[in-house]
Coordinates of C-alpha atoms (C1' of nucleotides) in Angstrom, one line a residue:
Chain H
M227 CA 1.1 -69.3 10.3
E228 CA -2.3 -67.7 10.5
A229 CA -2.1 -64.6 12.7
E230 CA -4.4 -62.2 14.4
G231 CA -5.4 -59.0 12.6
T232 CA -4.5 -57.5 9.3
V233 CA -1.0 -56.5 10.5
G234 CA -0.3 -60.1 11.6
K235 CA -1.4 -61.4 8.2
A236 CA 0.8 -58.9 6.4
L237 CA 3.8 -60.0 8.5
D238 CA 3.0 -63.7 7.8
V239 CA 3.4 -62.9 4.1
L240 CA 6.5 -60.8 4.7
E241 CA 8.0 -63.8 6.6
Q242 CA 7.2 -66.1 3.7
V243 CA 9.0 -63.8 1.3
A244 CA 11.9 -63.8 3.8
A245 CA 11.9 -67.6 4.1
A246 CA 12.1 -68.0 0.3
G247 CA 15.6 -66.5 0.4
R248 CA 15.4 -65.2 -3.1
P249 CA 12.9 -63.2 -5.3
V250 CA 9.7 -65.2 -5.7
R251 CA 6.7 -65.1 -8.1
F252 CA 3.2 -64.6 -6.9
A253 CA 2.2 -68.2 -7.8
E254 CA 5.0 -69.6 -5.7
L255 CA 3.8 -67.7 -2.6
L256 CA 0.2 -68.7 -3.3
A257 CA 1.1 -72.4 -3.4
T258 CA 2.1 -72.4 0.2
S259 CA 0.1 -69.6 1.6
P260 CA -2.9 -70.1 3.8
Y261 CA -4.6 -67.1 2.3
P262 CA -6.8 -67.0 -0.8
K263 CA -5.5 -65.6 -4.0
A264 CA -7.1 -62.2 -3.8
T265 CA -6.2 -61.7 -0.2
L266 CA -2.6 -62.7 -0.7
Y267 CA -2.5 -60.4 -3.7
R268 CA -3.7 -57.4 -1.8
L269 CA -1.4 -58.1 1.2
L270 CA 1.6 -58.1 -1.2
Q271 CA 0.4 -54.8 -2.8
T272 CA 0.2 -53.2 0.6
L273 CA 3.7 -54.4 1.6
V274 CA 5.1 -53.1 -1.7
A275 CA 3.4 -49.8 -1.2
Q276 CA 4.9 -49.6 2.2
G277 CA 8.4 -50.4 1.0
L278 CA 8.8 -53.6 3.1
V279 CA 8.7 -55.7 -0.1
A280 CA 10.2 -54.7 -3.5
Q281 CA 9.2 -56.0 -6.9
D282 CA 11.5 -56.4 -9.8
E283 CA 10.7 -55.8 -13.4
G284 CA 9.5 -59.4 -13.7
G285 CA 7.1 -58.9 -10.9
R286 CA 9.0 -61.1 -8.4
Y287 CA 8.8 -60.2 -4.8
A288 CA 11.8 -59.7 -2.4
L289 CA 12.3 -58.0 0.9
G290 CA 12.7 -54.2 0.6
L291 CA 15.4 -51.9 1.9
R292 CA 13.1 -50.2 4.3
L293 CA 13.7 -53.2 6.6
V294 CA 17.4 -52.5 6.5
R295 CA 16.8 -48.9 7.5
L296 CA 14.6 -49.9 10.3
A297 CA 17.0 -52.6 11.6
H298 CA 19.8 -50.0 11.7
A299 CA 17.5 -47.8 13.8
A300 CA 16.8 -50.8 16.1
W301 CA 20.4 -51.6 16.4
A302 CA 21.4 -48.0 17.1
Q303 CA 18.7 -47.5 19.8
S304 CA 19.4 -50.7 21.5
S305 CA 20.8 -50.3 25.0
L306 CA 23.2 -53.2 24.5
A307 CA 24.9 -53.4 21.1
P308 CA 26.3 -49.8 20.7
I309 CA 27.6 -49.9 24.3
A310 CA 29.3 -53.2 23.8
R311 CA 31.2 -52.2 20.7
P312 CA 34.5 -51.1 22.2
W313 CA 34.6 -54.2 24.4
L314 CA 34.2 -56.4 21.3
D315 CA 37.0 -54.6 19.6
A316 CA 39.2 -55.1 22.6
L317 CA 38.4 -58.8 23.1
A318 CA 39.0 -59.5 19.4
A319 CA 42.3 -57.7 19.4
E320 CA 43.5 -59.5 22.6
T321 CA 42.4 -63.0 21.7
G322 CA 42.7 -62.9 17.9
E323 CA 39.6 -65.0 17.7
T324 CA 36.0 -64.5 16.7
I325 CA 33.8 -62.6 19.2
H326 CA 30.0 -62.7 19.1
L327 CA 27.4 -60.5 20.9
A328 CA 24.0 -62.1 21.0
Q329 CA 20.5 -61.6 22.3
L330 CA 17.5 -63.8 22.7
D331 CA 14.4 -63.1 20.6
Q332 CA 11.4 -65.4 20.7
G333 CA 13.5 -68.3 21.8
Q334 CA 16.1 -67.9 19.2
V335 CA 19.6 -66.5 19.3
V336 CA 20.1 -63.4 17.3
Y337 CA 23.7 -62.3 16.7
V338 CA 23.7 -58.5 17.0
D339 CA 27.4 -57.8 16.6
K340 CA 30.5 -59.7 15.8
R341 CA 34.3 -59.3 15.3
N342 CA 36.1 -61.6 13.0
A343 CA 39.7 -62.0 13.8
A344 CA 40.8 -61.7 10.2
R345 CA 38.4 -59.2 8.8
P346 CA 37.2 -55.8 9.8
V347 CA 33.6 -55.0 10.7
E348 CA 31.0 -56.2 8.1
M349 CA 27.7 -55.6 9.5
F350 CA 24.8 -57.3 7.9
A351 CA 26.7 -60.2 6.5
Q352 CA 26.7 -61.6 10.0
T353 CA 24.6 -59.3 12.2
G354 CA 21.0 -60.4 12.3
K355 CA 21.7 -64.0 11.7
V356 CA 19.7 -66.3 13.9
G357 CA 20.5 -69.7 15.4
P358 CA 19.2 -72.2 17.9
A359 CA 19.5 -71.4 21.6
Y360 CA 19.9 -75.0 23.0
C361 CA 23.1 -75.9 21.2
T362 CA 25.1 -72.7 21.0
G363 CA 27.3 -71.2 23.7
V364 CA 25.6 -67.8 23.8
G365 CA 22.2 -69.5 23.6
K366 CA 22.8 -71.8 26.6
A367 CA 24.4 -68.9 28.6
M368 CA 21.2 -66.9 28.1
L369 CA 18.8 -69.8 28.8
A370 CA 20.7 -70.5 32.0
H371 CA 19.7 -67.0 33.3
L372 CA 16.1 -66.9 32.1
P373 CA 13.4 -67.0 34.7
E374 CA 11.7 -70.4 35.0
E375 CA 8.5 -69.3 33.3
A376 CA 10.3 -67.7 30.3
L377 CA 12.5 -70.8 30.0
L378 CA 9.4 -73.0 29.8
R379 CA 8.0 -70.9 27.1
A380 CA 11.3 -71.0 25.2
L381 CA 11.6 -74.8 25.5
E382 CA 8.0 -75.4 24.5
R383 CA 8.4 -73.8 21.1
Q384 CA 11.8 -75.5 20.5
S385 CA 12.2 -78.7 18.5
F386 CA 15.5 -80.4 19.3
H387 CA 17.4 -81.2 16.2
R388 CA 20.6 -83.2 16.5
F389 CA 23.1 -81.1 14.5
T390 CA 26.1 -83.2 15.7
P391 CA 26.7 -86.2 18.0
Q392 CA 27.3 -83.8 20.9
T393 CA 24.0 -81.9 20.5
L394 CA 21.8 -82.1 23.6
T395 CA 18.4 -83.2 22.4
T396 CA 16.2 -83.4 25.5
P397 CA 14.8 -80.8 27.8
A398 CA 16.2 -82.8 30.8
A399 CA 19.7 -82.9 29.4
L400 CA 19.5 -79.2 28.7
R401 CA 18.3 -78.4 32.2
A402 CA 21.1 -80.3 33.8
E403 CA 23.6 -78.4 31.5
L404 CA 22.0 -75.1 32.4
A405 CA 22.4 -75.8 36.1
S406 CA 26.1 -76.5 35.7
I407 CA 26.5 -73.4 33.5
R408 CA 25.0 -71.3 36.3
E409 CA 27.5 -72.8 38.7
A410 CA 30.5 -72.3 36.4
G411 CA 29.5 -68.9 35.3
H412 CA 30.1 -69.7 31.6
A413 CA 28.8 -72.0 28.9
L414 CA 30.8 -74.2 26.6
D415 CA 29.8 -75.3 23.1
R416 CA 31.5 -78.7 22.6
E417 CA 30.9 -78.9 18.8
E418 CA 27.2 -79.1 19.6
H419 CA 26.0 -77.0 16.7
E420 CA 28.8 -77.4 14.1
P421 CA 31.5 -80.0 14.0
G422 CA 34.9 -78.5 14.6
I423 CA 33.5 -75.3 16.1
I424 CA 33.9 -74.7 19.8
C425 CA 33.1 -71.7 22.0
C426 CA 33.0 -70.3 25.4
A427 CA 30.2 -67.9 26.3
V428 CA 29.2 -65.8 29.3
P429 CA 25.9 -64.1 30.1
I430 CA 25.6 -60.3 30.3
L431 CA 23.5 -59.4 33.3
S432 CA 22.0 -56.0 34.0
R433 CA 22.5 -54.2 37.3
S434 CA 19.2 -55.8 38.4
G435 CA 20.6 -59.3 37.7
R436 CA 18.6 -59.9 34.6
G437 CA 20.0 -61.6 31.6
I438 CA 20.2 -59.1 28.7
G439 CA 22.6 -60.9 26.3
A440 CA 25.7 -63.0 25.9
L441 CA 29.2 -62.7 24.8
S442 CA 31.3 -65.5 23.2
L443 CA 34.7 -66.4 22.1
T444 CA 34.6 -68.9 19.2
S445 CA 37.4 -71.0 17.7
T446 CA 37.9 -74.3 15.8
T447 CA 39.2 -77.5 17.2
A448 CA 42.1 -77.2 14.7
R449 CA 43.2 -74.0 16.2
S450 CA 42.4 -74.2 19.9
T451 CA 41.0 -76.4 22.7
L452 CA 38.1 -76.0 25.1
E453 CA 40.6 -75.7 27.9
R454 CA 42.2 -72.7 26.3
L455 CA 38.9 -71.0 25.6
E456 CA 37.8 -71.7 29.2
A457 CA 41.0 -70.0 30.4
A458 CA 39.7 -66.8 28.7
A459 CA 36.3 -67.0 30.5
D460 CA 37.5 -64.5 33.2
R461 CA 38.4 -62.0 30.5
L462 CA 34.9 -62.4 29.0
R463 CA 33.2 -62.2 32.3
A464 CA 35.0 -58.9 33.1
A465 CA 33.8 -57.4 29.8
A466 CA 30.3 -58.8 30.3
A467 CA 30.2 -57.2 33.8
A468 CA 31.3 -53.8 32.4
I469 CA 28.8 -53.9 29.6
G470 CA 26.0 -55.0 31.9
T471 CA 26.7 -52.2 34.3
A472 CA 26.8 -49.6 31.5
A473 CA 23.7 -50.9 29.7
E474 CA 20.1 -50.0 30.5
P475 CA 18.3 -52.8 32.3
W476 CA 16.5 -54.0 29.2
G477 CA 15.9 -57.7 29.6
F478 CA 15.6 -60.3 26.9
P479 CA 12.0 -61.5 26.8
G480 CA 12.6 -65.0 25.5
Chain S
M1281 CA 2.2 -39.2 8.4
E1282 CA -1.3 -40.7 8.1
A1283 CA -1.2 -43.7 5.9
E1284 CA -3.6 -46.0 4.0
G1285 CA -4.9 -49.1 5.7
T1286 CA -4.2 -50.7 9.0
V1287 CA -0.8 -51.9 8.0
G1288 CA 0.2 -48.4 7.0
K1289 CA -0.9 -47.0 10.3
A1290 CA 1.0 -49.7 12.2
L1291 CA 4.1 -48.8 10.2
D1292 CA 3.6 -45.1 11.0
V1293 CA 3.8 -45.9 14.6
L1294 CA 6.8 -48.1 14.1
E1295 CA 8.5 -45.3 12.3
Q1296 CA 7.7 -43.0 15.1
V1297 CA 9.4 -45.3 17.6
A1298 CA 12.4 -45.6 15.2
A1299 CA 12.6 -41.8 15.0
A1300 CA 12.7 -41.4 18.7
G1301 CA 16.1 -43.1 18.7
R1302 CA 15.6 -44.4 22.3
P1303 CA 13.0 -46.2 24.3
V1304 CA 9.9 -44.0 24.6
R1305 CA 6.8 -43.9 26.9
F1306 CA 3.3 -44.2 25.6
A1307 CA 2.5 -40.6 26.5
E1308 CA 5.5 -39.3 24.5
L1309 CA 4.3 -41.1 21.4
L1310 CA 0.7 -39.9 22.0
A1311 CA 1.8 -36.3 22.1
T1312 CA 3.0 -36.3 18.5
S1313 CA 0.8 -39.0 17.1
P1314 CA -2.1 -38.3 14.7
Y1315 CA -4.0 -41.2 16.2
P1316 CA -6.3 -41.1 19.2
K1317 CA -5.2 -42.7 22.4
A1318 CA -7.1 -46.0 22.2
T1319 CA -6.0 -46.5 18.5
L1320 CA -2.4 -45.7 19.2
Y1321 CA -2.5 -48.0 22.2
R1322 CA -3.8 -50.9 20.2
L1323 CA -1.4 -50.4 17.3
L1324 CA 1.4 -50.6 19.8
Q1325 CA 0.0 -53.7 21.4
T1326 CA -0.1 -55.3 17.9
L1327 CA 3.4 -54.3 17.1
V1328 CA 4.6 -55.8 20.4
A1329 CA 2.7 -59.0 19.9
Q1330 CA 4.4 -59.3 16.5
G1331 CA 7.9 -58.7 17.9
L1332 CA 8.5 -55.6 15.8
V1333 CA 8.5 -53.5 19.0
A1334 CA 9.7 -54.5 22.4
Q1335 CA 8.7 -53.2 25.8
D1336 CA 11.0 -52.9 28.8
E1337 CA 10.0 -53.4 32.4
G1338 CA 9.0 -49.8 32.6
G1339 CA 6.6 -50.2 29.7
R1340 CA 8.7 -48.1 27.3
Y1341 CA 8.7 -49.0 23.7
A1342 CA 11.7 -49.7 21.4
L1343 CA 12.3 -51.4 18.1
G1344 CA 12.4 -55.2 18.4
L1345 CA 15.0 -57.7 17.2
R1346 CA 12.6 -59.2 14.7
L1347 CA 13.5 -56.3 12.5
V1348 CA 17.2 -57.2 12.7
R1349 CA 16.4 -60.8 11.7
L1350 CA 14.3 -59.6 8.8
A1351 CA 16.9 -57.1 7.6
H1352 CA 19.5 -59.9 7.6
A1353 CA 17.2 -61.9 5.4
A1354 CA 16.7 -58.8 3.1
W1355 CA 20.5 -58.4 2.9
A1356 CA 21.1 -62.0 2.2
Q1357 CA 18.5 -62.3 -0.5
S1358 CA 19.6 -59.1 -2.3
S1359 CA 21.1 -59.7 -5.7
L1360 CA 23.6 -57.0 -5.0
A1361 CA 25.2 -56.9 -1.6
P1362 CA 26.3 -60.5 -1.2
I1363 CA 27.7 -60.6 -4.7
A1364 CA 29.6 -57.3 -4.1
R1365 CA 31.4 -58.5 -0.9
P1366 CA 34.6 -59.8 -2.4
W1367 CA 35.1 -56.6 -4.4
L1368 CA 34.6 -54.5 -1.4
D1369 CA 37.3 -56.5 0.4
A1370 CA 39.6 -56.1 -2.5
L1371 CA 39.1 -52.4 -3.0
A1372 CA 39.5 -51.8 0.7
A1373 CA 42.7 -53.8 0.8
E1374 CA 44.2 -52.1 -2.3
T1375 CA 43.3 -48.5 -1.4
G1376 CA 43.5 -48.6 2.4
E1377 CA 40.5 -46.3 2.4
T1378 CA 36.8 -46.6 3.3
I1379 CA 34.6 -48.3 0.7
H1380 CA 30.8 -48.0 0.6
L1381 CA 28.2 -49.9 -1.2
A1382 CA 24.8 -48.1 -1.4
Q1383 CA 21.4 -48.4 -2.9
L1384 CA 18.6 -46.0 -3.5
D1385 CA 15.4 -46.5 -1.5
Q1386 CA 12.5 -44.0 -1.7
G1387 CA 14.8 -41.2 -2.8
Q1388 CA 17.3 -41.8 0.0
V1389 CA 20.7 -43.4 0.0
V1390 CA 20.9 -46.6 2.1
Y1391 CA 24.4 -47.9 2.8
V1392 CA 24.1 -51.7 2.5
D1393 CA 27.8 -52.6 3.1
K1394 CA 31.0 -51.0 4.0
R1395 CA 34.7 -51.6 4.7
N1396 CA 36.6 -49.3 7.0
A1397 CA 39.9 -47.7 6.3
A1398 CA 42.8 -49.8 7.4
R1399 CA 44.1 -46.8 9.4
P1400 CA 42.2 -46.1 12.6
V1401 CA 39.4 -43.8 11.6
E1402 CA 36.0 -43.0 13.1
M1403 CA 32.9 -44.6 11.6
F1404 CA 31.1 -42.4 9.1
A1405 CA 28.2 -44.7 8.4
Q1406 CA 27.1 -48.0 9.6
T1407 CA 25.3 -50.5 7.4
G1408 CA 21.6 -49.6 7.1
K1409 CA 22.3 -46.0 7.8
V1410 CA 20.5 -43.6 5.5
G1411 CA 21.7 -40.3 4.0
P1412 CA 20.6 -37.7 1.5
A1413 CA 21.0 -38.5 -2.2
Y1414 CA 21.7 -35.0 -3.6
C1415 CA 24.9 -34.3 -1.6
T1416 CA 26.7 -37.7 -1.4
G1417 CA 28.9 -39.3 -4.0
V1418 CA 26.9 -42.5 -4.1
G1419 CA 23.6 -40.6 -4.1
K1420 CA 24.6 -38.4 -7.1
A1421 CA 26.0 -41.4 -9.0
M1422 CA 22.7 -43.2 -8.7
L1423 CA 20.5 -40.1 -9.4
A1424 CA 22.6 -39.6 -12.6
H1425 CA 21.4 -42.9 -13.9
L1426 CA 17.8 -42.8 -12.9
P1427 CA 15.2 -42.5 -15.6
E1428 CA 13.7 -39.0 -15.9
E1429 CA 10.4 -39.9 -14.4
A1430 CA 12.0 -41.6 -11.3
L1431 CA 14.4 -38.6 -10.9
L1432 CA 11.4 -36.2 -10.8
R1433 CA 9.7 -38.3 -8.1
A1434 CA 13.0 -38.4 -6.1
L1435 CA 13.6 -34.6 -6.4
E1436 CA 10.0 -33.8 -5.5
R1437 CA 10.2 -35.4 -2.1
Q1438 CA 13.6 -33.9 -1.5
S1439 CA 14.1 -30.8 0.6
F1440 CA 17.5 -29.4 0.0
H1441 CA 19.4 -28.7 3.2
R1442 CA 22.7 -26.9 3.0
F1443 CA 25.0 -29.1 5.0
T1444 CA 28.2 -27.3 4.0
P1445 CA 29.1 -24.3 1.8
Q1446 CA 29.6 -26.7 -1.1
T1447 CA 26.2 -28.4 -0.9
L1448 CA 24.1 -28.1 -4.1
T1449 CA 20.8 -26.7 -3.0
T1450 CA 18.7 -26.3 -6.2
P1451 CA 17.3 -28.9 -8.6
A1452 CA 18.8 -26.9 -11.4
A1453 CA 22.4 -27.1 -10.0
L1454 CA 21.9 -30.7 -9.2
R1455 CA 20.7 -31.5 -12.8
A1456 CA 23.7 -29.8 -14.3
E1457 CA 26.0 -31.8 -11.9
L1458 CA 24.2 -35.1 -12.9
A1459 CA 24.8 -34.4 -16.6
S1460 CA 28.6 -33.9 -16.0
I1461 CA 28.6 -37.1 -13.8
R1462 CA 27.1 -39.0 -16.7
E1463 CA 29.8 -37.7 -19.0
A1464 CA 32.7 -38.4 -16.6
G1465 CA 31.4 -41.8 -15.5
H1466 CA 31.9 -41.0 -11.8
A1467 CA 30.6 -38.6 -9.1
L1468 CA 32.7 -36.5 -6.7
D1469 CA 31.6 -35.4 -3.3
R1470 CA 33.5 -32.1 -2.7
E1471 CA 32.8 -31.9 1.1
E1472 CA 29.1 -31.4 0.1
H1473 CA 27.7 -33.4 3.0
E1474 CA 30.4 -33.2 5.7
P1475 CA 33.3 -30.8 6.0
G1476 CA 36.6 -32.6 5.4
I1477 CA 35.0 -35.7 3.9
I1478 CA 35.6 -36.2 0.1
C1479 CA 34.6 -39.1 -2.0
C1480 CA 34.6 -40.6 -5.5
A1481 CA 31.7 -42.8 -6.5
V1482 CA 30.6 -44.8 -9.5
P1483 CA 27.2 -46.2 -10.4
I1484 CA 26.7 -50.0 -10.7
L1485 CA 24.7 -50.8 -13.8
S1486 CA 23.0 -54.0 -14.5
R1487 CA 23.5 -55.9 -17.8
S1488 CA 20.4 -54.1 -19.1
G1489 CA 22.0 -50.7 -18.3
R1490 CA 19.8 -49.9 -15.3
G1491 CA 21.3 -48.4 -12.2
I1492 CA 21.2 -50.8 -9.3
G1493 CA 23.5 -49.2 -6.8
A1494 CA 26.8 -47.3 -6.3
L1495 CA 30.3 -47.9 -5.1
S1496 CA 32.4 -45.3 -3.4
L1497 CA 35.9 -44.5 -2.1
T1498 CA 35.8 -42.1 0.8
S1499 CA 38.7 -40.2 2.5
T1500 CA 39.4 -37.0 4.3
T1501 CA 40.9 -33.8 3.1
A1502 CA 43.6 -34.3 5.7
R1503 CA 44.7 -37.6 4.1
S1504 CA 44.0 -37.3 0.4
T1505 CA 42.8 -35.0 -2.4
L1506 CA 40.0 -35.2 -4.9
E1507 CA 42.6 -35.7 -7.7
R1508 CA 44.0 -38.8 -5.9
L1509 CA 40.5 -40.2 -5.4
E1510 CA 39.6 -39.5 -9.0
A1511 CA 42.7 -41.4 -10.1
A1512 CA 41.1 -44.5 -8.5
A1513 CA 37.9 -44.1 -10.5
D1514 CA 38.9 -46.6 -13.1
R1515 CA 39.6 -49.2 -10.4
L1516 CA 36.1 -48.5 -9.0
R1517 CA 34.5 -48.7 -12.4
A1518 CA 36.1 -52.0 -13.1
A1519 CA 34.7 -53.4 -9.8
A1520 CA 31.3 -51.9 -10.5
A1521 CA 31.2 -53.4 -14.0
A1522 CA 32.1 -56.8 -12.6
I1523 CA 29.4 -56.6 -9.9
G1524 CA 26.8 -55.3 -12.3
T1525 CA 27.4 -58.2 -14.7
A1526 CA 27.2 -60.8 -11.9
A1527 CA 24.1 -59.2 -10.3
E1528 CA 20.5 -60.0 -11.2
P1529 CA 19.0 -57.0 -13.0
W1530 CA 17.2 -55.7 -10.0
G1531 CA 16.8 -51.9 -10.4
F1532 CA 16.6 -49.3 -7.7
P1533 CA 13.1 -47.9 -7.8
G1534 CA 13.9 -44.5 -6.4
Chain U
dG561 C1' -7.3 -70.1 -32.6
dA562 C1' -8.5 -72.9 -28.6
dC563 C1' -6.3 -73.8 -24.2
dT564 C1' -3.6 -73.3 -20.2
dT565 C1' -1.3 -70.5 -16.7
dA566 C1' -0.4 -66.1 -14.2
dG567 C1' -2.0 -62.1 -12.5
dT568 C1' -5.7 -58.5 -11.5
dT569 C1' -10.3 -56.5 -10.4
dT570 C1' -15.1 -56.5 -8.6
dC571 C1' -18.6 -56.2 -5.1
dA572 C1' -21.8 -57.7 -1.4
dA573 C1' -21.0 -59.9 2.9
dA574 C1' -18.1 -60.6 6.9
dT575 C1' -14.9 -58.9 9.9
dA576 C1' -11.9 -56.0 12.1
dA577 C1' -10.6 -51.3 13.6
dT578 C1' -12.2 -47.1 15.6
dG579 C1' -12.5 -43.6 19.3
dG580 C1' -15.2 -41.2 23.0
dA581 C1' -15.7 -42.1 27.4
dA582 C1' -15.4 -44.5 31.5
dC583 C1' -12.2 -46.9 34.4
dT584 C1' -7.9 -48.4 37.0
dT585 C1' -3.5 -47.6 38.9
dC586 C1' -0.1 -45.2 40.9
dA587 C1' 2.3 -41.2 42.5
dT588 C1' 2.1 -36.7 44.9
dG589 C1' 1.2 -33.6 48.3
dA590 C1' -2.1 -30.9 51.3
Chain B
dT144 C1' -5.7 -40.0 55.0
dC145 C1' -7.7 -38.7 51.3
dA146 C1' -8.3 -35.6 47.2
dT147 C1' -5.9 -34.5 42.6
dG148 C1' -4.1 -35.7 38.5
dA149 C1' -1.2 -38.0 35.2
dA150 C1' -0.5 -42.4 32.7
dG151 C1' -2.2 -46.4 31.0
dT152 C1' -6.0 -49.7 29.9
dT153 C1' -10.6 -51.5 28.7
dC154 C1' -15.5 -51.1 26.7
dC155 C1' -18.7 -51.3 23.0
dA156 C1' -21.8 -49.4 19.6
dT157 C1' -20.5 -47.4 15.3
dT158 C1' -17.9 -47.2 11.1
dA159 C1' -14.7 -48.5 7.8
dT160 C1' -11.7 -52.0 6.1
dT161 C1' -10.9 -56.4 4.7
dT162 C1' -12.4 -60.5 2.6
dG163 C1' -12.8 -64.1 -1.2
dA164 C1' -15.6 -66.4 -4.8
dA165 C1' -15.9 -65.5 -9.2
dA166 C1' -15.3 -63.0 -13.3
dC167 C1' -11.9 -61.0 -16.1
dT168 C1' -7.5 -59.8 -18.7
dA169 C1' -2.9 -60.9 -20.5
dA170 C1' 0.5 -63.8 -22.0
dG171 C1' 2.2 -67.9 -23.5
dT172 C1' 1.8 -72.7 -25.6
dC173 C1' 0.5 -76.3 -28.7

DNA sequence: GACTTAGTTTCAAATAATGGAACTTCATGA
DNA sequence: TCATGAAGTTCCATTATTTGAAACTAAGTC
């Protein structure tokens, strides 16, 4: 924490409210805040006045609906997600499996759209969720197509947690994996993030060759195998190529 | 525009980028900004540094993915939307029509979750989308259960636009409608917002009797009638009651 | 009714934001 | 080739906002 300028401080506080995951009292925030009582108090007042944070009758703070409005605008004006929609529909219908569309933001994977085989579109329940880049199919596919400098920055701020026995936990192992992903043209998640969950992902490249997102097909070891997912890689690649051609060249910054 | 404090100014700029609906150049923003060149420039720099705004290679500004992450957190920590999910699933399955869950934020309707009709139909509203309160079913259902003071504030900032011939365009007409909604226990949208679109909505009340959201069943005049939607009102009310009982008493502030 | 805990306000000092103007690119076309 | 201008960036003395220790209020608790 500790950010530059008043706006940065306000966002620190906002992020703290977000991290709590439930409505929190002032005292709870104060306990783990780097800011003194009066400062924290006024920052929260400002956030409430702006609608970024809401306060219940008991005075507890939670994230406000203005964020939901703004995120909808962000999604709608993106050059990737709205364009990709029909392709996700088609892939989900053809494969009967779960399809993810992801982008990279500050070194993390952000899922920006999804189709669940069983259920219809449910936006925020899944959209906006974040995950680690180094142990997901979409994450590795995007990292593999990041310029060296951006990759370094992304790896720097990463701490490698071993989610499963298969998780790659060193930069060296990851770099070797990224090289083979570039060669194969697709990335596999061999239960590296969650046991029983496997996935095949391809990068989405803009016309200028820059990575702007990734597309993945996810299944469970109970229902499918890596070989079967890999067999669908060409189908994914075709969709990714079409999306990349249609999209504005808006790169993911890492 | 023109807001209090540095945070408010930064959010003004953010909102301007959102309003554009597409990546915009600095000069475009400057043309309609109340802030001088240097100030606007530095506000944008700050927003970019914070990840709320992203910049493409051409230097154009668009909303950043950090907003999508934050909105997901807002959605997940809400005391309403996650709890309501199974009921939306059930209502959509039973009726085969579109179901919306909405909340009121600063006098506007914000759709926080939805289920699409089983039959292939175009999207009316995505999650996070906003709409007017005075001419939608969910909006009127919520306005009807707002305390007088909050209703006044909501009406004040409302300008009544006549979307269709059926739209109520005066505070007096709306107040009469709200009274009859309170009596009936549900609100109808008689093509007041979009021609051909009808809807029946019920308020979701917390255990303390406060309005915290609304639930609606939407259809088209081609496929159904107001009478048929109204017949499902009891089913909606039952779901709303269950959700309201399970939810934390977190009122909508108007 | 003294004592703790949670939240709110004050005000002089410290800090950050402001904005007019000057400067740097970069594209255009005479 | 070199003027012309449009778009974007930086400077810096001035100005306004933010800061935070401490005092204060309100609401429990024993």
